[in-house]
């Protein structure tokens, strides 16, 4: 091991700094592959990790830690899967987001388009355990199944929960095989506790990559760019379905909700596994798109339907990306360090005022990723990754019942309308959900979502109704065989060769756990893990580990999941030419870019379309926290000078 260390590390090793036990023995082989500078940077990060303090450092140091960590992940956690074709195109001719995501990467027209491979953040799992070890239904029943609903407190509401599904359906979905697999719990001792003793589902399609590492991969049926495909579709056919072809606008009903076809399936960019909260967000952003078209037509009367559509799509997609970056994520990871980090991603260290005044003049750290002169993919063509999909398995955000509020009654001082009824979530899914939403109406639904806390990402909180779920085909039609989602999710990660928890951590340069108490200080969790996995940390499933991990204060997700976000959230912006080279007046129009610059939060979008709503019903600061909770208290200490959160 020592022999393959770079020269600098030999010196450090000689001085005793890098030698075991300073670097965790299971990470030394990773350091051996690093350049001199990166080994040093790893040393810094690892030192902080050993103390377990990065989130408690003063904001500016915490941001520096994250910057170094992100750099290391960009160097060692981006693996391309499949080939590239090197076919270029005329970037001026394609100065818009194409229907299928082609023509974005500067030197290869297919990168990031529909049907390309998922990339990886680390090599496929080397686990010795098989697909059914331990049995996925036993894992689901003993560790995931909801005992009673655990909510997220005031931090995150049902809009926040629906928002992330809205994003997932913009970026990722795996192509399935035509061959089915059946999982049966019949001969397991837990079968009496399972809603489905046996169920069938389609395998993930395995496709030869044409390259040796890895030989097999899976395909993304959605465009991975942040291009709003959730409302615009993932190809020409999908785009045609949603457009009116008049003044650039998208189809929408009189009541402000999505239109439906003769089967009751919504007309929108993505209709698979939809529920009322999700299709409400689609409708809200169709309204946003159409309002942008109106604005553009007033200022640029010569623009025809196609031009209006293209500009409005760019602007709407950028508004969505911005809200996700500086509003949603800031609520998900509610600490000053992350507030600073996310604002740096969009505006840079010098902040909004400086950027509004001088433009993007000073590089990614000082002026942000958005507006960079050239996209950056760190030598690895853009895609979403298998690991990203796995860390976003957050179905425990969904509750058992949806709490409907009466917005006709006059509100109390805390702006909280009274409860009308609790609707089982099952009734809000698919076509039935669409019918319920039409009855409820857009405003009542939005206000009710605002006032309900969503579920916590933790063990024993997986929605019961999802363990017997009628999933959808890609066209939104119901499937014949219901599935146990909790079981299926455990199976999916294993089937796709995603590393189990401890290997996942090592590959992310994180210190692996060596006993259950390293993961959590909850005795019940420790006992349950021991019962299922014995004392074998290597066996622990990723999904279980992410849900069991003790959370950083203010974080609604685990630290392990967060480090994948750190990498991919930046990548979605910096690798996309429409957030970099082409984030300009020429491509977006001056008024279009102005629209993006002036929209900061989801509240701004809601206020635009429902001018009275937040004044009447919202007390908190962000539309993603529970609406009658207190606003974030003012803090007069400048953000970068603050101590730990
Ligand atoms: C009522 C709401 C929802 C329903 C009915 C639903 C249903 C489904 C179904 C049926 C799948 C496919 C599972 C498979 O074949 O492997 C899936 C995948 C997934 N869902 Fe959801 N989901 C909902 C909300 C959410 C939310 C709130 C999240 C939060 C992050 C989420 C994240 C994911 C992810 C990451 C996948 C994996 C996608 C892939 O394999 O490429 N879903 N969901």
PDB file of N, CA, C and O in Angstrom, residues 246-282:
ATOM      1  N   UNK A 246     -49.955  28.258 -29.759  1.00  0.00           N
ATOM      2  CA  UNK A 246     -50.420  29.639 -29.921  1.00  0.00           C
ATOM      3  C   UNK A 246     -49.699  30.500 -28.875  1.00  0.00           C
ATOM      4  O   UNK A 246     -49.707  30.167 -27.685  1.00  0.00           O
ATOM      5  N   UNK A 247     -49.037  31.502 -29.313  1.00  0.00           N
ATOM      6  CA  UNK A 247     -48.329  32.444 -28.437  1.00  0.00           C
ATOM      7  C   UNK A 247     -47.352  31.758 -27.482  1.00  0.00           C
ATOM      8  O   UNK A 247     -47.101  32.241 -26.382  1.00  0.00           O
ATOM      9  N   UNK A 248     -46.860  30.612 -27.857  1.00  0.00           N
ATOM     10  CA  UNK A 248     -45.845  29.904 -27.059  1.00  0.00           C
ATOM     11  C   UNK A 248     -46.388  29.158 -25.867  1.00  0.00           C
ATOM     12  O   UNK A 248     -45.630  28.551 -25.096  1.00  0.00           O
ATOM     13  N   UNK A 249     -47.716  29.150 -25.699  1.00  0.00           N
ATOM     14  CA  UNK A 249     -48.274  28.678 -24.424  1.00  0.00           C
ATOM     15  C   UNK A 249     -48.468  27.168 -24.324  1.00  0.00           C
ATOM     16  O   UNK A 249     -48.484  26.452 -25.316  1.00  0.00           O
ATOM     17  N   UNK A 250     -48.645  26.724 -23.069  1.00  0.00           N
ATOM     18  CA  UNK A 250     -48.925  25.318 -22.768  1.00  0.00           C
ATOM     19  C   UNK A 250     -50.405  25.171 -22.419  1.00  0.00           C
ATOM     20  O   UNK A 250     -51.044  26.135 -21.966  1.00  0.00           O
ATOM     21  N   UNK A 251     -50.910  23.940 -22.586  1.00  0.00           N
ATOM     22  CA  UNK A 251     -52.331  23.696 -22.299  1.00  0.00           C
ATOM     23  C   UNK A 251     -52.602  23.746 -20.798  1.00  0.00           C
ATOM     24  O   UNK A 251     -51.815  23.226 -20.003  1.00  0.00           O
ATOM     25  N   UNK A 252     -53.724  24.351 -20.455  1.00  0.00           N
ATOM     26  CA  UNK A 252     -54.133  24.413 -19.050  1.00  0.00           C
ATOM     27  C   UNK A 252     -55.656  24.567 -19.016  1.00  0.00           C
ATOM     28  O   UNK A 252     -56.234  25.143 -19.926  1.00  0.00           O
ATOM     29  N   UNK A 253     -56.290  24.065 -17.942  1.00  0.00           N
ATOM     30  CA  UNK A 253     -57.761  24.153 -17.864  1.00  0.00           C
ATOM     31  C   UNK A 253     -58.207  25.515 -17.355  1.00  0.00           C
ATOM     32  O   UNK A 253     -57.414  26.265 -16.790  1.00  0.00           O
ATOM     33  N   UNK A 254     -59.483  25.734 -17.494  1.00  0.00           N
ATOM     34  CA  UNK A 254     -60.092  26.973 -16.990  1.00  0.00           C
ATOM     35  C   UNK A 254     -59.880  27.136 -15.485  1.00  0.00           C
ATOM     36  O   UNK A 254     -59.670  28.226 -14.976  1.00  0.00           O
ATOM     37  N   UNK A 255     -59.941  25.979 -14.758  1.00  0.00           N
ATOM     38  CA  UNK A 255     -59.810  26.060 -13.296  1.00  0.00           C
ATOM     39  C   UNK A 255     -58.352  26.158 -12.837  1.00  0.00           C
ATOM     40  O   UNK A 255     -58.055  26.063 -11.651  1.00  0.00           O
ATOM     41  N   UNK A 256     -57.452  26.324 -13.788  1.00  0.00           N
ATOM     42  CA  UNK A 256     -56.040  26.509 -13.438  1.00  0.00           C
ATOM     43  C   UNK A 256     -55.284  25.195 -13.293  1.00  0.00           C
ATOM     44  O   UNK A 256     -54.068  25.187 -13.122  1.00  0.00           O
ATOM     45  N   UNK A 257     -56.006  24.082 -13.365  1.00  0.00           N
ATOM     46  CA  UNK A 257     -55.340  22.772 -13.215  1.00  0.00           C
ATOM     47  C   UNK A 257     -55.014  22.175 -14.591  1.00  0.00           C
ATOM     48  O   UNK A 257     -55.409  22.729 -15.613  1.00  0.00           O
ATOM     49  N   UNK A 258     -54.314  21.048 -14.575  1.00  0.00           N
ATOM     50  CA  UNK A 258     -53.930  20.424 -15.837  1.00  0.00           C
ATOM     51  C   UNK A 258     -55.163  19.940 -16.598  1.00  0.00           C
ATOM     52  O   UNK A 258     -56.173  19.577 -15.980  1.00  0.00           O
ATOM     53  N   UNK A 259     -55.051  19.906 -17.915  1.00  0.00           N
ATOM     54  CA  UNK A 259     -56.099  19.256 -18.709  1.00  0.00           C
ATOM     55  C   UNK A 259     -55.883  17.743 -18.654  1.00  0.00           C
ATOM     56  O   UNK A 259     -54.804  17.286 -18.282  1.00  0.00           O
ATOM     57  N   UNK A 260     -56.915  17.000 -19.038  1.00  0.00           N
ATOM     58  CA  UNK A 260     -56.808  15.528 -19.014  1.00  0.00           C
ATOM     59  C   UNK A 260     -57.245  14.942 -20.345  1.00  0.00           C
ATOM     60  O   UNK A 260     -58.057  15.547 -21.040  1.00  0.00           O
ATOM     61  N   UNK A 261     -56.730  13.759 -20.660  1.00  0.00           N
ATOM     62  CA  UNK A 261     -57.187  13.105 -21.891  1.00  0.00           C
ATOM     63  C   UNK A 261     -58.449  12.287 -21.598  1.00  0.00           C
ATOM     64  O   UNK A 261     -58.957  12.296 -20.466  1.00  0.00           O
ATOM     65  N   UNK A 262     -58.905  11.554 -22.592  1.00  0.00           N
ATOM     66  CA  UNK A 262     -60.180  10.823 -22.427  1.00  0.00           C
ATOM     67  C   UNK A 262     -60.098   9.720 -21.358  1.00  0.00           C
ATOM     68  O   UNK A 262     -61.109   9.302 -20.805  1.00  0.00           O
ATOM     69  N   UNK A 263     -58.870   9.298 -21.017  1.00  0.00           N
ATOM     70  CA  UNK A 263     -58.727   8.276 -19.955  1.00  0.00           C
ATOM     71  C   UNK A 263     -58.565   8.906 -18.578  1.00  0.00           C
ATOM     72  O   UNK A 263     -58.334   8.215 -17.583  1.00  0.00           O
ATOM     73  N   UNK A 264     -58.589  10.239 -18.530  1.00  0.00           N
ATOM     74  CA  UNK A 264     -58.439  10.925 -17.234  1.00  0.00           C
ATOM     75  C   UNK A 264     -56.982  11.138 -16.847  1.00  0.00           C
ATOM     76  O   UNK A 264     -56.678  11.538 -15.719  1.00  0.00           O
ATOM     77  N   UNK A 265     -56.077  10.861 -17.801  1.00  0.00           N
ATOM     78  CA  UNK A 265     -54.637  11.048 -17.500  1.00  0.00           C
ATOM     79  C   UNK A 265     -54.259  12.503 -17.796  1.00  0.00           C
ATOM     80  O   UNK A 265     -54.649  13.047 -18.843  1.00  0.00           O
ATOM     81  N   UNK A 266     -53.529  13.137 -16.860  1.00  0.00           N
ATOM     82  CA  UNK A 266     -53.200  14.548 -17.083  1.00  0.00           C
ATOM     83  C   UNK A 266     -52.365  14.766 -18.343  1.00  0.00           C
ATOM     84  O   UNK A 266     -51.598  13.880 -18.748  1.00  0.00           O
ATOM     85  N   UNK A 267     -52.538  15.943 -18.915  1.00  0.00           N
ATOM     86  CA  UNK A 267     -51.713  16.298 -20.080  1.00  0.00           C
ATOM     87  C   UNK A 267     -50.566  17.143 -19.553  1.00  0.00           C
ATOM     88  O   UNK A 267     -50.723  18.324 -19.245  1.00  0.00           O
ATOM     89  N   UNK A 268     -49.440  16.489 -19.387  1.00  0.00           N
ATOM     90  CA  UNK A 268     -48.261  17.188 -18.875  1.00  0.00           C
ATOM     91  C   UNK A 268     -47.007  16.448 -19.309  1.00  0.00           C
ATOM     92  O   UNK A 268     -47.096  15.350 -19.876  1.00  0.00           O
ATOM     93  N   UNK A 269     -45.854  17.032 -19.030  1.00  0.00           N
ATOM     94  CA  UNK A 269     -44.598  16.471 -19.504  1.00  0.00           C
ATOM     95  C   UNK A 269     -44.321  15.088 -18.958  1.00  0.00           C
ATOM     96  O   UNK A 269     -43.794  14.211 -19.628  1.00  0.00           O
ATOM     97  N   UNK A 270     -44.685  14.859 -17.697  1.00  0.00           N
ATOM     98  CA  UNK A 270     -44.475  13.547 -17.091  1.00  0.00           C
ATOM     99  C   UNK A 270     -45.692  13.201 -16.244  1.00  0.00           C
ATOM    100  O   UNK A 270     -46.106  13.997 -15.401  1.00  0.00           O
ATOM    101  N   UNK A 271     -46.243  12.038 -16.479  1.00  0.00           N
ATOM    102  CA  UNK A 271     -47.522  11.717 -15.824  1.00  0.00           C
ATOM    103  C   UNK A 271     -47.451  10.425 -15.016  1.00  0.00           C
ATOM    104  O   UNK A 271     -48.450   9.948 -14.499  1.00  0.00           O
ATOM    105  N   UNK A 272     -46.254   9.877 -14.889  1.00  0.00           N
ATOM    106  CA  UNK A 272     -46.125   8.581 -14.232  1.00  0.00           C
ATOM    107  C   UNK A 272     -46.161   8.723 -12.706  1.00  0.00           C
ATOM    108  O   UNK A 272     -45.488   9.591 -12.153  1.00  0.00           O
ATOM    109  N   UNK A 273     -46.916   7.881 -12.049  1.00  0.00           N
ATOM    110  CA  UNK A 273     -46.976   7.868 -10.582  1.00  0.00           C
ATOM    111  C   UNK A 273     -47.260   9.251 -10.000  1.00  0.00           C
ATOM    112  O   UNK A 273     -46.654   9.670  -9.015  1.00  0.00           O
ATOM    113  N   UNK A 274     -48.180   9.946 -10.672  1.00  0.00           N
ATOM    114  CA  UNK A 274     -48.495  11.296 -10.196  1.00  0.00           C
ATOM    115  C   UNK A 274     -49.469  11.227  -9.018  1.00  0.00           C
ATOM    116  O   UNK A 274     -50.151  10.231  -8.810  1.00  0.00           O
ATOM    117  N   UNK A 275     -49.489  12.268  -8.245  1.00  0.00           N
ATOM    118  CA  UNK A 275     -50.531  12.434  -7.227  1.00  0.00           C
ATOM    119  C   UNK A 275     -50.935  13.902  -7.242  1.00  0.00           C
ATOM    120  O   UNK A 275     -50.279  14.738  -7.894  1.00  0.00           O
ATOM    121  N   UNK A 276     -52.010  14.223  -6.517  1.00  0.00           N
ATOM    122  CA  UNK A 276     -52.590  15.558  -6.625  1.00  0.00           C
ATOM    123  C   UNK A 276     -51.577  16.678  -6.345  1.00  0.00           C
ATOM    124  O   UNK A 276     -51.563  17.699  -7.043  1.00  0.00           O
ATOM    125  N   UNK A 277     -50.708  16.489  -5.354  1.00  0.00           N
ATOM    126  CA  UNK A 277     -49.745  17.538  -4.986  1.00  0.00           C
ATOM    127  C   UNK A 277     -48.727  17.769  -6.090  1.00  0.00           C
ATOM    128  O   UNK A 277     -48.326  18.908  -6.362  1.00  0.00           O
ATOM    129  N   UNK A 278     -48.344  16.700  -6.728  1.00  0.00           N
ATOM    130  CA  UNK A 278     -47.372  16.768  -7.815  1.00  0.00           C
ATOM    131  C   UNK A 278     -47.987  17.451  -9.037  1.00  0.00           C
ATOM    132  O   UNK A 278     -47.402  18.369  -9.628  1.00  0.00           O
ATOM    133  N   UNK A 279     -49.213  17.047  -9.412  1.00  0.00           N
ATOM    134  CA  UNK A 279     -49.786  17.648 -10.615  1.00  0.00           C
ATOM    135  C   UNK A 279     -50.177  19.102 -10.352  1.00  0.00           C
ATOM    136  O   UNK A 279     -50.219  19.908 -11.270  1.00  0.00           O
ATOM    137  N   UNK A 280     -50.409  19.440  -9.075  1.00  0.00           N
ATOM    138  CA  UNK A 280     -50.651  20.842  -8.756  1.00  0.00           C
ATOM    139  C   UNK A 280     -49.411  21.690  -9.076  1.00  0.00           C
ATOM    140  O   UNK A 280     -49.504  22.781  -9.630  1.00  0.00           O
ATOM    141  N   UNK A 281     -48.228  21.175  -8.727  1.00  0.00           N
ATOM    142  CA  UNK A 281     -47.005  21.941  -9.028  1.00  0.00           C
ATOM    143  C   UNK A 281     -46.782  22.045 -10.539  1.00  0.00           C
ATOM    144  O   UNK A 281     -46.329  23.077 -11.047  1.00  0.00           O
ATOM    145  N   UNK A 282     -47.128  20.964 -11.238  1.00  0.00           N
ATOM    146  CA  UNK A 282     -47.012  21.044 -12.698  1.00  0.00           C
ATOM    147  C   UNK A 282     -47.897  22.178 -13.217  1.00  0.00           C
ATOM    148  O   UNK A 282     -47.470  22.997 -14.029  1.00  0.00           O
TER     149      UNK A 282
END
